[in-house]
Amino acid sequence: MPAVVRRGAARQRAGVSAIARRGALLLVVILGLTACQAEIKVGIGFNEDGSGVVTVDVALDADAMARAPEITSLLLTEDIEDPASGWSYSDPRLDDQGRTSFSASKPFGSPEQLEAVLAEIFGSEEVFRDFTFERETSFAKTDYRVTGVVDLSDGLDLFTDTELTERLGGNPLGESTPDLEGLLDGVTMRVVLDLPVGPEREEVLGFGGNQATRLEMSAQDESGTAVTLRWVAWAAFVLVGLSVLIAVAGYLLERRARDRSTDPTISQESLARTTGSTAAQPPSRRLRMVVLNPLGVLFEPAEEPAKLLADFADQRGSEVDEESVQQLHHQAVLGRITPAELWEGVGLDDDPIELTEQFLAQYTVRSGARDFVSEMSRRELPVACLTNDISPWSSALRERLEMTGVDTWIVSSDVGVCMPAPGIYEALRRTTSVPYENTLLVDVDAEHLDAAQALGMSTALLAESRPQEGEAPGHAVVTSFSDFFRRRPRS
């Protein structure tokens, strides 16, 4: 054991760096104790944020202590105990195996600082290197992972210092020793990793050899509260799903019951009774959709749009005759010319957008129209609009007049065909998937209604007044939206 004492004294005389001394103070005690057992334990404990503490324990068995009973008083620990070093030194103690243990610890604030602390143990950055700490958080759990490399291949060189060896005459221990490498035969090192959760993981390593050891450890933390919330969320999701299924089932049952009977308020038969029409009507059928021509039914005036356009152009000094204006308007509602080309054709050179706004400003919402659409929605009866119009004009008009609640809009310029041609009614049927016989068309133009009736649709003519005796328009006649809901007793 004198070798240990002299080496410690020599280190003081040589004035080696503080880092090298701190690393050697706990480890040099094992040198020269051939046939004795010594263990170095390097513990790395992590906190959740990647900070933690490095603890170094050197444990000597009873044989080693018997050969060097004064080692406790001879160890040089002033460098470790210096507050500036950051290390905390604990007085020697007996561990649970009866060994004498010398311990020191130092905190680190990040994985980067960890490698700097580990480098102080042996005074080398190569022994402990490439250490990483990863933390990934997701709902109800946090995953931790640490990796690193431990390289003890330098063997006895890890316990010596080049400058010190030179000053000691070329002998790293300060005296002649026949078998330096044999000094480490009884020395092992345990590296212990401790993540914020889960059990520790340790690796037992020997000094020397040509291969470094890669360490890797992972652990997962599940939050009890988060897990509970996750199960509560799933339970709530299941309950909501069941509620939706129950609601859908109730709706389908109600719809099925409703399908078995005819709506008495807006069937062709009820319209005939309400309006007193004696015209031959198709048999009563269940109504599944109401179709309106917005120009005249939802919006006033009910005058033919081409006639309104001709009057509008004439008032602004256009010299184009009314028949030409009507032909141009027909081309526009078929989608064959643009609105700008239409305005140019009718002889108006002002900004097309401003002309469109001025023309559409003539329209207002017919009294009771919004209430009618809302009532249809309340009764879960879809409303569609079928119109001979220019698509941009139709969109601008419904937006300006804030007409909502209509499920489907079929505009002639979009489909390239106008009422009363069958193609536009077919476009409505294909878009809505509602058969003709389950559809009611309300229009101000009897010609449109004739074509619809020929296809099997129920029809209603919205007129200014009821027909005189002897007049037979061939359709139920209503003068306001309230006629659709007025009940008359059966005769």
PDB file of N, CA and C in Angstrom, residues 215-269:
ATOM      1  N   LEU A 215     -24.215   0.968 -24.839  1.00  0.00           N
ATOM      2  CA  LEU A 215     -25.314   0.832 -23.882  1.00  0.00           C
ATOM      3  C   LEU A 215     -26.579   1.442 -24.476  1.00  0.00           C
ATOM      4  N   GLU A 216     -27.700   0.805 -24.192  1.00  0.00           N
ATOM      5  CA  GLU A 216     -28.983   1.330 -24.664  1.00  0.00           C
ATOM      6  C   GLU A 216     -30.071   0.910 -23.687  1.00  0.00           C
ATOM      7  N   MET A 217     -30.945   1.842 -23.352  1.00  0.00           N
ATOM      8  CA  MET A 217     -32.013   1.545 -22.406  1.00  0.00           C
ATOM      9  C   MET A 217     -33.220   2.396 -22.753  1.00  0.00           C
ATOM     10  N   SER A 218     -34.411   1.823 -22.642  1.00  0.00           N
ATOM     11  CA  SER A 218     -35.639   2.579 -22.883  1.00  0.00           C
ATOM     12  C   SER A 218     -36.670   2.200 -21.835  1.00  0.00           C
ATOM     13  N   ALA A 219     -37.618   3.095 -21.606  1.00  0.00           N
ATOM     14  CA  ALA A 219     -38.679   2.860 -20.633  1.00  0.00           C
ATOM     15  C   ALA A 219     -39.872   3.718 -21.014  1.00  0.00           C
ATOM     16  N   GLN A 220     -41.027   3.327 -20.524  1.00  0.00           N
ATOM     17  CA  GLN A 220     -42.258   4.040 -20.854  1.00  0.00           C
ATOM     18  C   GLN A 220     -43.036   4.313 -19.579  1.00  0.00           C
ATOM     19  N   ASP A 221     -43.557   5.540 -19.502  1.00  0.00           N
ATOM     20  CA  ASP A 221     -44.345   5.949 -18.337  1.00  0.00           C
ATOM     21  C   ASP A 221     -45.763   6.246 -18.791  1.00  0.00           C
ATOM     22  N   GLU A 222     -46.725   5.549 -18.232  1.00  0.00           N
ATOM     23  CA  GLU A 222     -48.126   5.813 -18.546  1.00  0.00           C
ATOM     24  C   GLU A 222     -48.756   6.558 -17.379  1.00  0.00           C
ATOM     25  N   SER A 223     -49.353   7.721 -17.696  1.00  0.00           N
ATOM     26  CA  SER A 223     -50.007   8.519 -16.668  1.00  0.00           C
ATOM     27  C   SER A 223     -51.327   7.871 -16.281  1.00  0.00           C
ATOM     28  N   GLY A 224     -51.484   7.606 -15.001  1.00  0.00           N
ATOM     29  CA  GLY A 224     -52.734   7.001 -14.540  1.00  0.00           C
ATOM     30  C   GLY A 224     -53.936   7.870 -14.852  1.00  0.00           C
ATOM     31  N   THR A 225     -53.786   9.183 -14.630  1.00  0.00           N
ATOM     32  CA  THR A 225     -54.893  10.101 -14.915  1.00  0.00           C
ATOM     33  C   THR A 225     -55.207  10.124 -16.397  1.00  0.00           C
ATOM     34  N   ALA A 226     -54.148  10.173 -17.219  1.00  0.00           N
ATOM     35  CA  ALA A 226     -54.359  10.231 -18.661  1.00  0.00           C
ATOM     36  C   ALA A 226     -54.993   8.943 -19.166  1.00  0.00           C
ATOM     37  N   VAL A 227     -54.543   7.799 -18.616  1.00  0.00           N
ATOM     38  CA  VAL A 227     -55.137   6.531 -19.028  1.00  0.00           C
ATOM     39  C   VAL A 227     -56.620   6.500 -18.682  1.00  0.00           C
ATOM     40  N   THR A 228     -56.930   6.973 -17.473  1.00  0.00           N
ATOM     41  CA  THR A 228     -58.339   7.034 -17.071  1.00  0.00           C
ATOM     42  C   THR A 228     -59.148   7.912 -18.006  1.00  0.00           C
ATOM     43  N   LEU A 229     -58.571   9.098 -18.336  1.00  0.00           N
ATOM     44  CA  LEU A 229     -59.265  10.004 -19.255  1.00  0.00           C
ATOM     45  C   LEU A 229     -59.450   9.360 -20.626  1.00  0.00           C
ATOM     46  N   ARG A 230     -58.437   8.586 -21.056  1.00  0.00           N
ATOM     47  CA  ARG A 230     -58.555   7.925 -22.355  1.00  0.00           C
ATOM     48  C   ARG A 230     -59.709   6.938 -22.357  1.00  0.00           C
ATOM     49  N   TRP A 231     -59.827   6.155 -21.269  1.00  0.00           N
ATOM     50  CA  TRP A 231     -60.938   5.212 -21.194  1.00  0.00           C
ATOM     51  C   TRP A 231     -62.271   5.934 -21.080  1.00  0.00           C
ATOM     52  N   VAL A 232     -62.274   7.044 -20.344  1.00  0.00           N
ATOM     53  CA  VAL A 232     -63.515   7.835 -20.255  1.00  0.00           C
ATOM     54  C   VAL A 232     -63.903   8.359 -21.633  1.00  0.00           C
ATOM     55  N   ALA A 233     -62.872   8.834 -22.404  1.00  0.00           N
ATOM     56  CA  ALA A 233     -63.149   9.347 -23.748  1.00  0.00           C
ATOM     57  C   ALA A 233     -63.713   8.253 -24.637  1.00  0.00           C
ATOM     58  N   TRP A 234     -63.112   7.052 -24.552  1.00  0.00           N
ATOM     59  CA  TRP A 234     -63.629   5.948 -25.366  1.00  0.00           C
ATOM     60  C   TRP A 234     -65.055   5.595 -24.963  1.00  0.00           C
ATOM     61  N   ALA A 235     -65.310   5.580 -23.653  1.00  0.00           N
ATOM     62  CA  ALA A 235     -66.663   5.280 -23.189  1.00  0.00           C
ATOM     63  C   ALA A 235     -67.652   6.322 -23.694  1.00  0.00           C
ATOM     64  N   ALA A 236     -67.237   7.603 -23.633  1.00  0.00           N
ATOM     65  CA  ALA A 236     -68.109   8.666 -24.124  1.00  0.00           C
ATOM     66  C   ALA A 236     -68.353   8.511 -25.614  1.00  0.00           C
ATOM     67  N   PHE A 237     -67.290   8.140 -26.349  1.00  0.00           N
ATOM     68  CA  PHE A 237     -67.426   7.948 -27.795  1.00  0.00           C
ATOM     69  C   PHE A 237     -68.433   6.828 -28.094  1.00  0.00           C
ATOM     70  N   VAL A 238     -68.324   5.738 -27.333  1.00  0.00           N
ATOM     71  CA  VAL A 238     -69.257   4.631 -27.538  1.00  0.00           C
ATOM     72  C   VAL A 238     -70.684   5.060 -27.234  1.00  0.00           C
ATOM     73  N   LEU A 239     -70.861   5.822 -26.141  1.00  0.00           N
ATOM     74  CA  LEU A 239     -72.202   6.289 -25.782  1.00  0.00           C
ATOM     75  C   LEU A 239     -72.778   7.211 -26.848  1.00  0.00           C
ATOM     76  N   VAL A 240     -71.907   8.105 -27.364  1.00  0.00           N
ATOM     77  CA  VAL A 240     -72.368   8.991 -28.437  1.00  0.00           C
ATOM     78  C   VAL A 240     -72.762   8.177 -29.661  1.00  0.00           C
ATOM     79  N   GLY A 241     -71.938   7.166 -29.994  1.00  0.00           N
ATOM     80  CA  GLY A 241     -72.262   6.319 -31.136  1.00  0.00           C
ATOM     81  C   GLY A 241     -73.596   5.610 -30.956  1.00  0.00           C
ATOM     82  N   LEU A 242     -73.834   5.092 -29.746  1.00  0.00           N
ATOM     83  CA  LEU A 242     -75.117   4.443 -29.482  1.00  0.00           C
ATOM     84  C   LEU A 242     -76.271   5.429 -29.586  1.00  0.00           C
ATOM     85  N   SER A 243     -76.040   6.657 -29.089  1.00  0.00           N
ATOM     86  CA  SER A 243     -77.085   7.673 -29.175  1.00  0.00           C
ATOM     87  C   SER A 243     -77.426   7.995 -30.619  1.00  0.00           C
ATOM     88  N   VAL A 244     -76.374   8.089 -31.440  1.00  0.00           N
ATOM     89  CA  VAL A 244     -76.600   8.372 -32.859  1.00  0.00           C
ATOM     90  C   VAL A 244     -77.376   7.232 -33.516  1.00  0.00           C
ATOM     91  N   LEU A 245     -76.989   5.985 -33.206  1.00  0.00           N
ATOM     92  CA  LEU A 245     -77.694   4.842 -33.785  1.00  0.00           C
ATOM     93  C   LEU A 245     -79.159   4.829 -33.367  1.00  0.00           C
ATOM     94  N   ILE A 246     -79.406   5.131 -32.098  1.00  0.00           N
ATOM     95  CA  ILE A 246     -80.790   5.163 -31.617  1.00  0.00           C
ATOM     96  C   ILE A 246     -81.579   6.264 -32.327  1.00  0.00           C
ATOM     97  N   ALA A 247     -80.916   7.440 -32.474  1.00  0.00           N
ATOM     98  CA  ALA A 247     -81.593   8.548 -33.148  1.00  0.00           C
ATOM     99  C   ALA A 247     -81.892   8.210 -34.599  1.00  0.00           C
ATOM    100  N   VAL A 248     -80.916   7.575 -35.290  1.00  0.00           N
ATOM    101  CA  VAL A 248     -81.127   7.195 -36.691  1.00  0.00           C
ATOM    102  C   VAL A 248     -82.242   6.165 -36.796  1.00  0.00           C
ATOM    103  N   ALA A 249     -82.217   5.196 -35.885  1.00  0.00           N
ATOM    104  CA  ALA A 249     -83.265   4.174 -35.912  1.00  0.00           C
ATOM    105  C   ALA A 249     -84.631   4.800 -35.701  1.00  0.00           C
ATOM    106  N   GLY A 250     -84.716   5.744 -34.752  1.00  0.00           N
ATOM    107  CA  GLY A 250     -85.989   6.434 -34.515  1.00  0.00           C
ATOM    108  C   GLY A 250     -86.448   7.215 -35.730  1.00  0.00           C
ATOM    109  N   TYR A 251     -85.472   7.878 -36.368  1.00  0.00           N
ATOM    110  CA  TYR A 251     -85.822   8.654 -37.568  1.00  0.00           C
ATOM    111  C   TYR A 251     -86.339   7.746 -38.673  1.00  0.00           C
ATOM    112  N   LEU A 252     -85.641   6.601 -38.884  1.00  0.00           N
ATOM    113  CA  LEU A 252     -86.049   5.689 -39.943  1.00  0.00           C
ATOM    114  C   LEU A 252     -87.428   5.102 -39.670  1.00  0.00           C
ATOM    115  N   LEU A 253     -87.692   4.774 -38.405  1.00  0.00           N
ATOM    116  CA  LEU A 253     -89.011   4.242 -38.066  1.00  0.00           C
ATOM    117  C   LEU A 253     -90.095   5.280 -38.302  1.00  0.00           C
ATOM    118  N   GLU A 254     -89.800   6.528 -37.919  1.00  0.00           N
ATOM    119  CA  GLU A 254     -90.776   7.596 -38.139  1.00  0.00           C
ATOM    120  C   GLU A 254     -90.985   7.837 -39.629  1.00  0.00           C
ATOM    121  N   ARG A 255     -89.862   7.810 -40.377  1.00  0.00           N
ATOM    122  CA  ARG A 255     -89.951   8.015 -41.825  1.00  0.00           C
ATOM    123  C   ARG A 255     -90.746   6.893 -42.493  1.00  0.00           C
ATOM    124  N   ARG A 256     -90.522   5.681 -41.987  1.00  0.00           N
ATOM    125  CA  ARG A 256     -91.243   4.542 -42.552  1.00  0.00           C
ATOM    126  C   ARG A 256     -92.741   4.668 -42.302  1.00  0.00           C
ATOM    127  N   ALA A 257     -93.081   5.089 -41.081  1.00  0.00           N
ATOM    128  CA  ALA A 257     -94.502   5.280 -40.775  1.00  0.00           C
ATOM    129  C   ALA A 257     -95.088   6.384 -41.633  1.00  0.00           C
ATOM    130  N   ARG A 258     -94.299   7.437 -41.857  1.00  0.00           N
ATOM    131  CA  ARG A 258     -94.778   8.550 -42.666  1.00  0.00           C
ATOM    132  C   ARG A 258     -94.928   8.137 -44.126  1.00  0.00           C
ATOM    133  N   ASP A 259     -94.027   7.233 -44.576  1.00  0.00           N
ATOM    134  CA  ASP A 259     -94.084   6.776 -45.961  1.00  0.00           C
ATOM    135  C   ASP A 259     -95.350   5.982 -46.262  1.00  0.00           C
ATOM    136  N   ARG A 260     -95.925   5.414 -45.220  1.00  0.00           N
ATOM    137  CA  ARG A 260     -97.105   4.569 -45.455  1.00  0.00           C
ATOM    138  C   ARG A 260     -98.385   5.381 -45.652  1.00  0.00           C
ATOM    139  N   SER A 261     -98.281   6.654 -45.460  1.00  0.00           N
ATOM    140  CA  SER A 261     -99.462   7.503 -45.638  1.00  0.00           C
ATOM    141  C   SER A 261     -99.087   8.710 -46.460  1.00  0.00           C
ATOM    142  N   THR A 262    -100.094   9.372 -47.057  1.00  0.00           N
ATOM    143  CA  THR A 262     -99.870  10.551 -47.870  1.00  0.00           C
ATOM    144  C   THR A 262     -99.955  11.784 -47.004  1.00  0.00           C
ATOM    145  N   ASP A 263     -98.999  12.721 -47.185  1.00  0.00           N
ATOM    146  CA  ASP A 263     -99.053  13.988 -46.461  1.00  0.00           C
ATOM    147  C   ASP A 263    -100.327  14.725 -46.878  1.00  0.00           C
ATOM    148  N   PRO A 264    -101.268  14.958 -45.963  1.00  0.00           N
ATOM    149  CA  PRO A 264    -102.556  15.543 -46.346  1.00  0.00           C
ATOM    150  C   PRO A 264    -102.479  17.023 -46.633  1.00  0.00           C
ATOM    151  N   THR A 265    -101.318  17.637 -46.393  1.00  0.00           N
ATOM    152  CA  THR A 265    -101.275  19.092 -46.527  1.00  0.00           C
ATOM    153  C   THR A 265    -100.827  19.549 -47.901  1.00  0.00           C
ATOM    154  N   ILE A 266     -99.934  18.795 -48.569  1.00  0.00           N
ATOM    155  CA  ILE A 266     -99.410  19.262 -49.853  1.00  0.00           C
ATOM    156  C   ILE A 266     -99.410  18.118 -50.859  1.00  0.00           C
ATOM    157  N   SER A 267    -100.452  17.407 -51.005  1.00  0.00           N
ATOM    158  CA  SER A 267    -100.573  16.427 -52.073  1.00  0.00           C
ATOM    159  C   SER A 267    -101.366  17.051 -53.211  1.00  0.00           C
ATOM    160  N   GLN A 268    -101.306  16.437 -54.389  1.00  0.00           N
ATOM    161  CA  GLN A 268    -102.066  16.968 -55.514  1.00  0.00           C
ATOM    162  C   GLN A 268    -103.555  16.964 -55.183  1.00  0.00           C
ATOM    163  N   GLU A 269    -103.983  15.929 -54.462  1.00  0.00           N
ATOM    164  CA  GLU A 269    -105.396  15.834 -54.098  1.00  0.00           C
ATOM    165  C   GLU A 269    -105.796  16.968 -53.171  1.00  0.00           C
TER     166      GLU A 269
END
